mmCIF file of C-alpha atoms and ligand atoms in Angstrom:
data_model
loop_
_atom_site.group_PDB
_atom_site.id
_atom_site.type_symbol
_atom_site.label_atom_id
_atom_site.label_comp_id
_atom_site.label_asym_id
_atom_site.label_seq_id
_atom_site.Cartn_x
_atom_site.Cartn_y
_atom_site.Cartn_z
ATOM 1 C CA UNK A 1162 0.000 0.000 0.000
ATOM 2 C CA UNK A 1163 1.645 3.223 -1.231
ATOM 3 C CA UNK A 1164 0.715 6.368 1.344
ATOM 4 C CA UNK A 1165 0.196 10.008 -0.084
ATOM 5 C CA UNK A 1166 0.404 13.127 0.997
ATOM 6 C CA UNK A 1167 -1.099 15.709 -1.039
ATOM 7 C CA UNK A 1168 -0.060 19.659 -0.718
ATOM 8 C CA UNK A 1169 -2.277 22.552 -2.031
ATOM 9 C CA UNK A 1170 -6.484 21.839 -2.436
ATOM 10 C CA UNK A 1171 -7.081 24.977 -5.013
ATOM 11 C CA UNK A 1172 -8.964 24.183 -8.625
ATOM 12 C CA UNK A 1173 -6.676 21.109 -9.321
ATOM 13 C CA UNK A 1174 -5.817 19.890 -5.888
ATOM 14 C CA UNK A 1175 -9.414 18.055 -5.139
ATOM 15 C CA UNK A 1176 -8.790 15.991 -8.875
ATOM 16 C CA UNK A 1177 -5.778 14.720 -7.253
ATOM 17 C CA UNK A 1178 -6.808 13.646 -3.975
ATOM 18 C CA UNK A 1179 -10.330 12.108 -5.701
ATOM 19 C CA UNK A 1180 -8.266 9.944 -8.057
ATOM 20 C CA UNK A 1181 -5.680 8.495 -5.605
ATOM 21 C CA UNK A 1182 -8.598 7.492 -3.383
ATOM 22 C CA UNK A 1183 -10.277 5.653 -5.746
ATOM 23 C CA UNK A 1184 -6.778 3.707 -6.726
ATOM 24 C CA UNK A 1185 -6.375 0.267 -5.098
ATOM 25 C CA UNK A 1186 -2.958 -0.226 -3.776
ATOM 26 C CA UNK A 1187 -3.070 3.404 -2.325
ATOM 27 C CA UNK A 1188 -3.962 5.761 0.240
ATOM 28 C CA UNK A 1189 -4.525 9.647 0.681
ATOM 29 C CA UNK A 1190 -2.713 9.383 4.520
ATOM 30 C CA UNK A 1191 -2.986 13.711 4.839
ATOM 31 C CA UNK A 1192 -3.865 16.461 2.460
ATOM 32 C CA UNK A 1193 -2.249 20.192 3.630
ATOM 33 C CA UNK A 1194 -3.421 23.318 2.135
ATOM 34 C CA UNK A 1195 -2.239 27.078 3.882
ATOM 35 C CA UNK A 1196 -5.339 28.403 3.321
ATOM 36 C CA UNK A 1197 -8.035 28.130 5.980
ATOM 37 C CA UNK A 1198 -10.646 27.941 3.377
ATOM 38 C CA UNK A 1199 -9.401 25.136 1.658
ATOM 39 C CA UNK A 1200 -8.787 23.442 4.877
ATOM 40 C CA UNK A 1201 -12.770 23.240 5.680
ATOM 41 C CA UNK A 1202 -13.050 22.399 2.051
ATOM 42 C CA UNK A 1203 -11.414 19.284 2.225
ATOM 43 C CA UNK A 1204 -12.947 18.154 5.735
ATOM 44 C CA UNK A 1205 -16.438 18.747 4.172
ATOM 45 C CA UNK A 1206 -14.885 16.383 1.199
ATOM 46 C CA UNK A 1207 -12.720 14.087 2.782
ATOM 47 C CA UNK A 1208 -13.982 13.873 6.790
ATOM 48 C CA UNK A 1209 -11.806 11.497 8.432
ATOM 49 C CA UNK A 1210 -8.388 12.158 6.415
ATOM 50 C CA UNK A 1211 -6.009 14.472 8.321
ATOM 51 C CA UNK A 1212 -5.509 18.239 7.307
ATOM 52 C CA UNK A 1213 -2.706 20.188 7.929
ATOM 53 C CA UNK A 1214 -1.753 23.752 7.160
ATOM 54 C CA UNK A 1215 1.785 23.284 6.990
ATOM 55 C CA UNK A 1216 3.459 20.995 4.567
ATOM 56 C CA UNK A 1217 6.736 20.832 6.888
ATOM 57 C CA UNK A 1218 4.336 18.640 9.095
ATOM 58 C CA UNK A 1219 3.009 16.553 6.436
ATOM 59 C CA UNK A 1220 6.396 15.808 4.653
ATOM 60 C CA UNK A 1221 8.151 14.713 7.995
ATOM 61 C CA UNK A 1222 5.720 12.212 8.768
ATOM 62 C CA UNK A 1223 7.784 8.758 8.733
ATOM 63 C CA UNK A 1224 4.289 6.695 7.524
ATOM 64 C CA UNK A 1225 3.898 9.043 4.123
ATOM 65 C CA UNK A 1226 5.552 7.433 1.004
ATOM 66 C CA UNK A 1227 5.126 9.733 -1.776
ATOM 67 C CA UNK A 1228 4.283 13.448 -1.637
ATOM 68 C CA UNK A 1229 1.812 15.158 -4.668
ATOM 69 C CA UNK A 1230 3.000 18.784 -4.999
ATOM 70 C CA UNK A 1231 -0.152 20.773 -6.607
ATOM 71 C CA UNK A 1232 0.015 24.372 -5.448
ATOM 72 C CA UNK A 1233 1.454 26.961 -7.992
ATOM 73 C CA UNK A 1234 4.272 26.637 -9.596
ATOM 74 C CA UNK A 1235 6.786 29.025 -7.929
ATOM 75 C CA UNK A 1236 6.371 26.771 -4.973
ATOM 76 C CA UNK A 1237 7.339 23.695 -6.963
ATOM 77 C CA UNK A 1238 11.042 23.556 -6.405
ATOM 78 C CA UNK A 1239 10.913 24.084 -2.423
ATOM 79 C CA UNK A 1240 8.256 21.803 -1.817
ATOM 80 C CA UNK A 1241 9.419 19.126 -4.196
ATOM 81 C CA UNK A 1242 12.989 19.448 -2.644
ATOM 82 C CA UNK A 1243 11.627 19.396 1.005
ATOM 83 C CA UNK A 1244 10.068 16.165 0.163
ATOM 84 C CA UNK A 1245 13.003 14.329 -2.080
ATOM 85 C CA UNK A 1246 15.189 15.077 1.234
ATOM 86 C CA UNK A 1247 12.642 13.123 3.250
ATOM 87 C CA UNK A 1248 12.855 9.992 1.513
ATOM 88 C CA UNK A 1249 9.748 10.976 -0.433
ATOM 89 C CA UNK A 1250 8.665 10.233 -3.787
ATOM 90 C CA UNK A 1251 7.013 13.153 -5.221
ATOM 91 C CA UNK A 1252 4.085 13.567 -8.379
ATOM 92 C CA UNK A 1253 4.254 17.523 -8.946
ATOM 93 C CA UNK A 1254 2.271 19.640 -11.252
ATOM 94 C CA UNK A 1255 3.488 21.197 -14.305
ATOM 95 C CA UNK A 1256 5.312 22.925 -15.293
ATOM 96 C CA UNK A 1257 7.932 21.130 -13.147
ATOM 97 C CA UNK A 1258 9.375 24.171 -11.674
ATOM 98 C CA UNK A 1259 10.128 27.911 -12.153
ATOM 99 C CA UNK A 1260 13.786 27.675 -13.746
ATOM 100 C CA UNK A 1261 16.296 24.718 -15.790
ATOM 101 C CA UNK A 1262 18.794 25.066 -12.676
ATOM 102 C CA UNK A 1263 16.204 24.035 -10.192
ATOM 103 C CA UNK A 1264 14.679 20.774 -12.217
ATOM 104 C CA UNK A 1265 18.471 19.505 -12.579
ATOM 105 C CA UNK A 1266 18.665 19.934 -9.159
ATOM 106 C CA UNK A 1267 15.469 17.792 -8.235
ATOM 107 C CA UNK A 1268 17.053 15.608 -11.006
ATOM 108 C CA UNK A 1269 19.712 15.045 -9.644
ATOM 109 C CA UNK A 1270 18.629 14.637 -5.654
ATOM 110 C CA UNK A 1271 15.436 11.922 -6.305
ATOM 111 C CA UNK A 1272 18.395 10.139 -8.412
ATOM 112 C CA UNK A 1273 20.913 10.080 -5.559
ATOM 113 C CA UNK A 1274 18.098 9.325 -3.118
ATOM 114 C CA UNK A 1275 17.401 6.493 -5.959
ATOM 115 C CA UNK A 1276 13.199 7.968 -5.958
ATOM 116 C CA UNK A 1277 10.746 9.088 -8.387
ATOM 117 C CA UNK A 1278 9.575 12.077 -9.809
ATOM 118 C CA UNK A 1279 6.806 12.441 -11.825
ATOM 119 C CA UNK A 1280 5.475 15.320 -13.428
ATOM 120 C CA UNK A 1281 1.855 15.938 -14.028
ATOM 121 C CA UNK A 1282 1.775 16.485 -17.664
ATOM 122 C CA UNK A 1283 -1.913 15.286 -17.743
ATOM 123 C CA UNK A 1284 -2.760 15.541 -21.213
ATOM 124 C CA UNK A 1285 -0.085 12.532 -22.446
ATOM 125 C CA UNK A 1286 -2.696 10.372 -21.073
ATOM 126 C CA UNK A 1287 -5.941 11.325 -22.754
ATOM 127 C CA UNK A 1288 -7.232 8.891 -24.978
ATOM 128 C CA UNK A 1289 -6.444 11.337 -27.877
ATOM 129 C CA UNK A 1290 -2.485 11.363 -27.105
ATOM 130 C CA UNK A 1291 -2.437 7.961 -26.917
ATOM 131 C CA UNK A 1292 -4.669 7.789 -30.251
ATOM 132 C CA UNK A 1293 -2.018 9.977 -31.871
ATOM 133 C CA UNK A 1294 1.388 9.319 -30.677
ATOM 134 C CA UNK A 1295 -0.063 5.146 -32.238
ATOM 135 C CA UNK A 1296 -0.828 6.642 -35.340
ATOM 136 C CA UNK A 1297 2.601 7.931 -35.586
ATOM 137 C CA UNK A 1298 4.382 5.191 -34.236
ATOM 138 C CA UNK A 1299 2.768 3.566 -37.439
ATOM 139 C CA UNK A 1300 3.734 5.861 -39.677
ATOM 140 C CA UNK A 1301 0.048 6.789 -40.830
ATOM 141 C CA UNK A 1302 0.625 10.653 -41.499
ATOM 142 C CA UNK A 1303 4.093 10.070 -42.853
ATOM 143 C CA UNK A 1304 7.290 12.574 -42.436
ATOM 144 C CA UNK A 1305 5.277 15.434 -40.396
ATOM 145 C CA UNK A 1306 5.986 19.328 -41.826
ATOM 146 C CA UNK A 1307 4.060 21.153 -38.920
ATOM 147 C CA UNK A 1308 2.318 21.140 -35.553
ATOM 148 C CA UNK A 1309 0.249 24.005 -34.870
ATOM 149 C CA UNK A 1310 -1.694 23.850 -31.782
ATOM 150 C CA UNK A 1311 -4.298 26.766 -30.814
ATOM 151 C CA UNK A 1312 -5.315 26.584 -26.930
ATOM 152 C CA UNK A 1313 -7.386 29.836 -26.112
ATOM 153 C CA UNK A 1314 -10.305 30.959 -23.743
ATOM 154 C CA UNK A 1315 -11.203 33.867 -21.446
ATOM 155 C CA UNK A 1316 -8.813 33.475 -18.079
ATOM 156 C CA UNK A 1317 -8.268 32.018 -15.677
ATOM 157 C CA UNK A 1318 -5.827 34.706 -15.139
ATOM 158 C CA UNK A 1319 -3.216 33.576 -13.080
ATOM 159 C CA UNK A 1320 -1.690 36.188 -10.693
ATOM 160 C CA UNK A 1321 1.825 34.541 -10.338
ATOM 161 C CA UNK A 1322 2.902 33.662 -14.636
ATOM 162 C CA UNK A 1323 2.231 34.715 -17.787
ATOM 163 C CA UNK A 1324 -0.130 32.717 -20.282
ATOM 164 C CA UNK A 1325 3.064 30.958 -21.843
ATOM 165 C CA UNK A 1326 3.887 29.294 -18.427
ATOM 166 C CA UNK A 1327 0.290 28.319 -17.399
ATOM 167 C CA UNK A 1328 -1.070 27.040 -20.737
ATOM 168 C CA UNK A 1329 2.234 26.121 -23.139
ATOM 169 C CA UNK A 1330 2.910 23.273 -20.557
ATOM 170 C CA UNK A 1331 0.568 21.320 -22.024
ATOM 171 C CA UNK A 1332 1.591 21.866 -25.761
ATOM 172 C CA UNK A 1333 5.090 21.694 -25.399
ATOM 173 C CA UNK A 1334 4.535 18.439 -23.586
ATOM 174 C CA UNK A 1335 2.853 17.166 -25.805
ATOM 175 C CA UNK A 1336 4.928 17.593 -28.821
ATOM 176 C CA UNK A 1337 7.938 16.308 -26.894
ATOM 177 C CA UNK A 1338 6.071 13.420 -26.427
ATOM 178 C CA UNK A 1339 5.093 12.747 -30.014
ATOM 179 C CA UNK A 1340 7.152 14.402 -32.044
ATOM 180 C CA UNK A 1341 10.154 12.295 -30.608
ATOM 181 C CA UNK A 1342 12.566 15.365 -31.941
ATOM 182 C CA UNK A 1343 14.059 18.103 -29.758
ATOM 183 C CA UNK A 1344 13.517 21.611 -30.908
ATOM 184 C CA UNK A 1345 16.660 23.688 -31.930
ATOM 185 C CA UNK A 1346 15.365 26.876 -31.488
ATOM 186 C CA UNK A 1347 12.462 29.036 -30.216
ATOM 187 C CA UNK A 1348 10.648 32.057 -31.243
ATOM 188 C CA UNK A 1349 7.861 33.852 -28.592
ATOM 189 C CA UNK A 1350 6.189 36.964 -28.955
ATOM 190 C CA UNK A 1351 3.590 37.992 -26.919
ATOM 191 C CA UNK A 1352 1.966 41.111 -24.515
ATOM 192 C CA UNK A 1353 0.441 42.113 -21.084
ATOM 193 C CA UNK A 1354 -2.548 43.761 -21.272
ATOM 194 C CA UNK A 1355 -4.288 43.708 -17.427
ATOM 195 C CA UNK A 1356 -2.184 42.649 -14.864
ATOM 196 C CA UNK A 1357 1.831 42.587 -15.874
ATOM 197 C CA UNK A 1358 1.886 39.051 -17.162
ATOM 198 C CA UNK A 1359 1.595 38.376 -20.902
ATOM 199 C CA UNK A 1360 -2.113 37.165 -21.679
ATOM 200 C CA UNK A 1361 -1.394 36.623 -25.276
ATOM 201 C CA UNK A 1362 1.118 34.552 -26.973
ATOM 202 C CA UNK A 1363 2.513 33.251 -29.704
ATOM 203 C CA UNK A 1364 5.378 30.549 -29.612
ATOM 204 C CA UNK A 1365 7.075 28.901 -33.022
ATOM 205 C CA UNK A 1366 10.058 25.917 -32.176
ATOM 206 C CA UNK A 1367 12.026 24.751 -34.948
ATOM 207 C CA UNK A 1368 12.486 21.274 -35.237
ATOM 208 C CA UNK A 1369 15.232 19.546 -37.534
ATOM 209 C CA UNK A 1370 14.385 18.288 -40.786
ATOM 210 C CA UNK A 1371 12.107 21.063 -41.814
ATOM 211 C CA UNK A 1372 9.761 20.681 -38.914
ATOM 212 C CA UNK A 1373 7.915 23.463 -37.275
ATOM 213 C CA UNK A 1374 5.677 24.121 -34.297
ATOM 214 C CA UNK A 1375 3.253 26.843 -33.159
ATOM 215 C CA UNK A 1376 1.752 27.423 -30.519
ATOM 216 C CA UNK A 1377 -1.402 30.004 -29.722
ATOM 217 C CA UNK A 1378 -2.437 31.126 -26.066
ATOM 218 C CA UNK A 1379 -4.606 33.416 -25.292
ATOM 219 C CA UNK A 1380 -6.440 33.906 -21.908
ATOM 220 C CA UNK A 1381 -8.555 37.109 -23.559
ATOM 221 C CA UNK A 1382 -10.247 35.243 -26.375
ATOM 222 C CA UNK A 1383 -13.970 35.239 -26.505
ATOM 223 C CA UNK A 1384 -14.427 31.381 -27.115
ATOM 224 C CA UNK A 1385 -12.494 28.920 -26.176
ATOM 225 C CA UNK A 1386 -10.366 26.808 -28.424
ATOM 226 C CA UNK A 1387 -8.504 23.647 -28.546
ATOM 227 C CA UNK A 1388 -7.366 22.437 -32.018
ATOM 228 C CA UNK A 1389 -4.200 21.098 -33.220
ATOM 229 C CA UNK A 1390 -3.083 20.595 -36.894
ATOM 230 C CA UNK A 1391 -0.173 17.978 -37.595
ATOM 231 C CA UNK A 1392 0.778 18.077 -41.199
ATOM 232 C CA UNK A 1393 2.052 15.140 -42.538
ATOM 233 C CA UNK A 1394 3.338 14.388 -46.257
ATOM 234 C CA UNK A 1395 0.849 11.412 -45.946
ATOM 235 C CA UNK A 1396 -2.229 12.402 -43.552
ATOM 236 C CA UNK A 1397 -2.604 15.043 -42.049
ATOM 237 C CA UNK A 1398 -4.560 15.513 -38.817
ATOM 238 C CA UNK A 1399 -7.463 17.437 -36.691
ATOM 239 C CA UNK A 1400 -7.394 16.927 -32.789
ATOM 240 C CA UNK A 1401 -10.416 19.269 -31.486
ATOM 241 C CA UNK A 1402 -10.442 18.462 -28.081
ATOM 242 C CA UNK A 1403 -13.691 20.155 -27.465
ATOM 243 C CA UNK A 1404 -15.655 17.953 -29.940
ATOM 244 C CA UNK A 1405 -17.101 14.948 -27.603
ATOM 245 C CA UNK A 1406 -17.895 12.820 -30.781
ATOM 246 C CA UNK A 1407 -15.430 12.579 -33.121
ATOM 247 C CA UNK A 1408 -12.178 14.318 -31.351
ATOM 248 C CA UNK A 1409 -9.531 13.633 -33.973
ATOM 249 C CA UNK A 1410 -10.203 13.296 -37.866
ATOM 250 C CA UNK A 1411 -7.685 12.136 -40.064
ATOM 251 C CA UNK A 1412 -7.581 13.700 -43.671
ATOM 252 C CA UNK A 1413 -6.458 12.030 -46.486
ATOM 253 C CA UNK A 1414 -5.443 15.559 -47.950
ATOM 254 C CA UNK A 1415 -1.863 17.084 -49.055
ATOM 255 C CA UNK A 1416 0.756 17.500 -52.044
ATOM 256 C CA UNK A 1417 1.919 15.154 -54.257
ATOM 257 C CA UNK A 1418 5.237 16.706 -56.096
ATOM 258 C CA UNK A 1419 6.039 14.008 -58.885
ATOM 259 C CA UNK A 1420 10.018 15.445 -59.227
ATOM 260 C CA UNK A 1421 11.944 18.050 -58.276
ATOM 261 C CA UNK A 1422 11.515 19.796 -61.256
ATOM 262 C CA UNK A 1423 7.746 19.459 -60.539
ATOM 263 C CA UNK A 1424 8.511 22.028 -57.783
ATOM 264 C CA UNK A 1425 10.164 24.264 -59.738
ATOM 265 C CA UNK A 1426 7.050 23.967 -62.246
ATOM 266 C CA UNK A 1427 4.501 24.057 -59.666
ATOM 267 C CA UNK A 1428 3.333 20.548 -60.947
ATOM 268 C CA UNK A 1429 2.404 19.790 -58.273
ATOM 269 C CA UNK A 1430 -1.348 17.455 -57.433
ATOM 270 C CA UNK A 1431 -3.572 18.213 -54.146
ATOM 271 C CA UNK A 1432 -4.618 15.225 -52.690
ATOM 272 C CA UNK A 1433 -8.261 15.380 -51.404
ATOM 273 C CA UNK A 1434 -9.229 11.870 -50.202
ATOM 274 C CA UNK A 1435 -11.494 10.474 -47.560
ATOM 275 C CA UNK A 1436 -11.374 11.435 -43.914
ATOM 276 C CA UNK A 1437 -12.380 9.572 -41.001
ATOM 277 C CA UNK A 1438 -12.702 9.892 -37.268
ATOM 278 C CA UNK A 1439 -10.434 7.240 -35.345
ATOM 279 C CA UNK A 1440 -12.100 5.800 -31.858
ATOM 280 C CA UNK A 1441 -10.886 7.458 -29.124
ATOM 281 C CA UNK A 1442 -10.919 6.049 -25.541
ATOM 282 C CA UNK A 1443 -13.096 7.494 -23.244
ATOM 283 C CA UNK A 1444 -10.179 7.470 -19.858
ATOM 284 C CA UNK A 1445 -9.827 9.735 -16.448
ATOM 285 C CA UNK A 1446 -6.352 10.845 -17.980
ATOM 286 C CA UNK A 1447 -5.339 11.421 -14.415
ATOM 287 C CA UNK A 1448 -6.619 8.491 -12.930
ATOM 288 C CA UNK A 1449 -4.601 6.557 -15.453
ATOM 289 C CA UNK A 1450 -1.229 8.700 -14.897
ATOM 290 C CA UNK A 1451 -1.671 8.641 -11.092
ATOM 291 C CA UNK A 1452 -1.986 4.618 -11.558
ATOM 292 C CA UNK A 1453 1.244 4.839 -13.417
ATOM 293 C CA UNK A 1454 2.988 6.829 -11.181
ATOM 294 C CA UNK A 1455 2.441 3.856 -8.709
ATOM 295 C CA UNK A 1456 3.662 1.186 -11.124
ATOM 296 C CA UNK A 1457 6.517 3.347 -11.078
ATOM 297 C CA UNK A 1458 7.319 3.611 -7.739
ATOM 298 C CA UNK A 1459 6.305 -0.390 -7.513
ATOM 299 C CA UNK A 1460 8.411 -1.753 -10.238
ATOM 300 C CA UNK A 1461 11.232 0.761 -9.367
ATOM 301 C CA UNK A 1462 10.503 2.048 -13.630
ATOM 302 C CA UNK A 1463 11.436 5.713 -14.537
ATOM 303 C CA UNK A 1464 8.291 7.039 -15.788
ATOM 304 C CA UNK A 1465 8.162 8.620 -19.073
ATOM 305 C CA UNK A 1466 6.886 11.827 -18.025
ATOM 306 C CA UNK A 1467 9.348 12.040 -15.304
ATOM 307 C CA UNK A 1468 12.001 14.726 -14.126
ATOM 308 C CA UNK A 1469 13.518 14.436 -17.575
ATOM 309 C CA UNK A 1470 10.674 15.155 -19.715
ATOM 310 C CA UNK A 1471 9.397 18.147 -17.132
ATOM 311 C CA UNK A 1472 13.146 19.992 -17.663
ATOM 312 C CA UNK A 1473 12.613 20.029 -21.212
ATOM 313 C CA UNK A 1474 9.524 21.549 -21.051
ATOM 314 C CA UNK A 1475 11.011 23.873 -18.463
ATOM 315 C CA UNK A 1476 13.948 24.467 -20.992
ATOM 316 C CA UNK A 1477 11.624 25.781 -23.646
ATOM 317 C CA UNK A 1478 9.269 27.644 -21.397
ATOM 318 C CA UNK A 1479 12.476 29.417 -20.435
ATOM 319 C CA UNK A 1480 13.798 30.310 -23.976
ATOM 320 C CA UNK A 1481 10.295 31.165 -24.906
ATOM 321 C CA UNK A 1482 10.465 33.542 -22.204
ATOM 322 C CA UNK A 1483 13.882 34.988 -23.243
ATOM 323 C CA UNK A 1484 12.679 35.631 -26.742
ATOM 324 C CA UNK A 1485 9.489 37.194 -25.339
ATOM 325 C CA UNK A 1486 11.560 39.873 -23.706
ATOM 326 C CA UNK A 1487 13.729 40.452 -27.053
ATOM 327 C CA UNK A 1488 10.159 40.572 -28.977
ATOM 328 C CA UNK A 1489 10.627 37.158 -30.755
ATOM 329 C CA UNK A 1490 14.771 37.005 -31.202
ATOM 330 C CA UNK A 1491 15.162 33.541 -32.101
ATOM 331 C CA UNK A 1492 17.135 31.346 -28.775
ATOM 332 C CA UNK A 1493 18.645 28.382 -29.907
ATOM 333 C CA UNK A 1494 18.162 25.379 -27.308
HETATM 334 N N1 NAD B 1764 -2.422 19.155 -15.126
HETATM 335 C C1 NAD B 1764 -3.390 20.013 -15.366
HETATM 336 O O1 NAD B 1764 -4.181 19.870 -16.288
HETATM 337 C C2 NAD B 1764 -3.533 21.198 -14.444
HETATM 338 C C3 NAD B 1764 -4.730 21.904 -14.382
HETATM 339 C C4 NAD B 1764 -4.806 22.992 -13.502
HETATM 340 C C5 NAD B 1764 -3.708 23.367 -12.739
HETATM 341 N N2 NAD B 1764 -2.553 22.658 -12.843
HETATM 342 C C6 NAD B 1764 -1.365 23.025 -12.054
HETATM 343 O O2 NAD B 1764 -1.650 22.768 -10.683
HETATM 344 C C7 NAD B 1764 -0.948 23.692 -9.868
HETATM 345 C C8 NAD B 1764 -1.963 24.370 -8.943
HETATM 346 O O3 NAD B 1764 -2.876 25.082 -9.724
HETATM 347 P P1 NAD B 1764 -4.324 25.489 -9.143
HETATM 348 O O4 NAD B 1764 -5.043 26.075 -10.313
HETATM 349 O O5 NAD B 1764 -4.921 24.379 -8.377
HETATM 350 O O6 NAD B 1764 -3.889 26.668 -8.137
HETATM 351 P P2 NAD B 1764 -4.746 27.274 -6.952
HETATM 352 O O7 NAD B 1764 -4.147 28.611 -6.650
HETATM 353 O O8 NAD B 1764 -6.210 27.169 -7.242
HETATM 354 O O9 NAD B 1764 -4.458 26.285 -5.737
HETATM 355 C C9 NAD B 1764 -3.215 26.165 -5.125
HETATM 356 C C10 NAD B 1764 -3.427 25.833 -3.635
HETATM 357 O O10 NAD B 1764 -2.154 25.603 -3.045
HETATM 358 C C11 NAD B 1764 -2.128 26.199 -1.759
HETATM 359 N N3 NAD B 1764 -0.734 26.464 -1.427
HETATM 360 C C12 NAD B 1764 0.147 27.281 -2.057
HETATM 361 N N4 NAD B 1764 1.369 27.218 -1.486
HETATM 362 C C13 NAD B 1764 1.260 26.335 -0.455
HETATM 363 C C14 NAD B 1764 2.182 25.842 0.488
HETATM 364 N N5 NAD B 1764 3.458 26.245 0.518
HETATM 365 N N6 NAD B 1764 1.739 24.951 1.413
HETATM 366 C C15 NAD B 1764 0.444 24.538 1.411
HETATM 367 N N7 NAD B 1764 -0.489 24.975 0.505
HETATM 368 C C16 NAD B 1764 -0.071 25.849 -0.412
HETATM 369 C C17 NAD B 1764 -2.969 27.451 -1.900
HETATM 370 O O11 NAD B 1764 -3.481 27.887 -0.653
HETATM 371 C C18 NAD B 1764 -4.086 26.978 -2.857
HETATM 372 O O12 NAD B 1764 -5.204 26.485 -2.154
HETATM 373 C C19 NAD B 1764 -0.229 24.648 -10.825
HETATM 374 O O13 NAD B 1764 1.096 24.239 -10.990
HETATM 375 C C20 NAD B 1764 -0.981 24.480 -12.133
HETATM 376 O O14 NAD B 1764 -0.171 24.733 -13.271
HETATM 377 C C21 NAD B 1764 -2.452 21.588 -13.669
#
């Protein structure tokens, strides 16, 4: 039986501490949050599971195994760290933490203390990732020219990061996770409109072999919109997230260029086929990455998403935000 302790009950807090509940082979053994409110919030929730208001507490106690760190993400590094040098293992939010030199350091201190990180990036576990990242492994879009990803809405205005650290997370994670290439360079532009941090942005990363990514994010857009494009010399691919029904379409659509001097000629033939809408499995994404996380821990495994995987997001987040300040100079990774 693997005990958790679980630090900060905000808006994604309470997902945590319902999904490791409902895991067999695992146990919620205190939750802390510093705010009263969220204190009586998770009695009312949870009665019978102890609360604490300071995570010193919770981290020292000898029966608590692993340690979920879900408060914001300035807090990551301290917390995390607190927790490592208590023998913990420790699940913390994205993005992993607020710089490069403090995720090597984790890195390096759950590897000396031989325990696990894992960082919630939760998306790499929806049924569409998974969908996606199979379709690739099979080769069904073919050499891929472009992922553009568009992730907008009005707020949630965070008080403590720009747009590019509270929503790019999720896109950067996820085309480190399928793309399977490192990007060589970034691009970011962006501006602050209402409260100092950037509320608008626009990211590209250059990948080798031609590649390219964008990514959109916008917390002052009237509608909210999640759509990726990957291009592909084969398929090429729709992943609206907000569609219930039919969440990714595949296109048979593109360019075929008979010879180079076809190019040259612009003889060139548009390829309009068929599309259709893959299945997509219908999964708690967390429930399934939480379950992982205590595989992990089980079968002594590095998890995928682990320390690793959360500095290269960091990595880019922090180039991205280099380039922001230079209004879009490229910085090469
Ligand atoms: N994976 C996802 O899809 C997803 C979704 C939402 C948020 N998040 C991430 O989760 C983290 C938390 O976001 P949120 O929206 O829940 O924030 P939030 O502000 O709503 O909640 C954070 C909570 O942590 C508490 N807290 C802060 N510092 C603390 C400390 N030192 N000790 C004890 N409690 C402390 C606060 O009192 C608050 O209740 C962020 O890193 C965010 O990026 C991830």
């Amino acid at each position: 039986m693997l005990r958790f302790g679980v630090i900060g009950y905000g808006y994604w807090g309470p997902n945590i501490v319902r999904n490791l509940r409902s895991l067999e082979g695992c146990q919620v053994v205190g939750v802390c949050d510093q705010s009263p409110a969220a204190r009586s919030r998770i009695e009312s929730a949870h009665p019978g599971i102890p609360v604490y208001a300071d995570a010193k507490e919770l981290v020292g106690l000898p029966d608590v195994d692993a340690i979920a760190v879900i408060t914001p993400v300035w807090t990551h590094y301290e917390l995390a760290k607190s927790a490592l040098q208590n023998g913990k293992h420790v699940f913390v939010e994205k993005p992993f933490t607020s710089t490069v030199a403090q995720a090597e350091e984790l890195i390096n201190l759950a590897e000396q203390k031989n325990l696990k990180i894992m960082v919630d990036h939760t998306f790499l576990f929806t049924g569409a990732i998974r969908k996606i990242r199979k379709l690739l492994n099979e080769d069904v879009l073919g050499n891929l020219y472009y992922y553009d990803s568009t992730r907008v809405n009005l707020g949630l205005f965070q008080h403590d990061c720009n747009v590019i650290w509270d929503l790019a997370p999720h896109d950067l994670s996820i085309m480190n996770h399928l793309l399977r290439k490192d990007a060589e360079a970034i691009s970011a532009t962006g501006q602050a409109h209402l409260n100092g941090h950037e509320d608008i942005a626009f990211i590209t990363a250059y990948f080798p072999d031609s590649m390219i990514a964008h990514v959109n994010v916008n917390w002052l857009s009237p509608v909210k919109v999640r759509t990726t494009l990957i291009g592909g010399e084969k398929k090429m691919l729709v992943w609206n997230d907000l569609d219930a029904d039919e969440k990714l379409k595949i296109y048979d659509k593109g360019v075929d260029v008979k010879s180079q001097e076809g190019v040259y000629n612009l003889l060139v033939s548009y390829r309009s086929g068929d599309m259709w809408a893959p299945k997509v499995e219908q999964v708690e994404a967390l429930k399934l990455e939480l379950n992982y996380f205590v595989e992990c821990i089980q079968k002594d495994t590095q998890p995928f998403n682990g320390g690793c995987a959360g500095l290269k997001v960091v990595r880019m987040l922090e180039a991205a935000s280099e380039s922001l300040a230079k209004r879009g100079a490229l910085v090469y990774l």
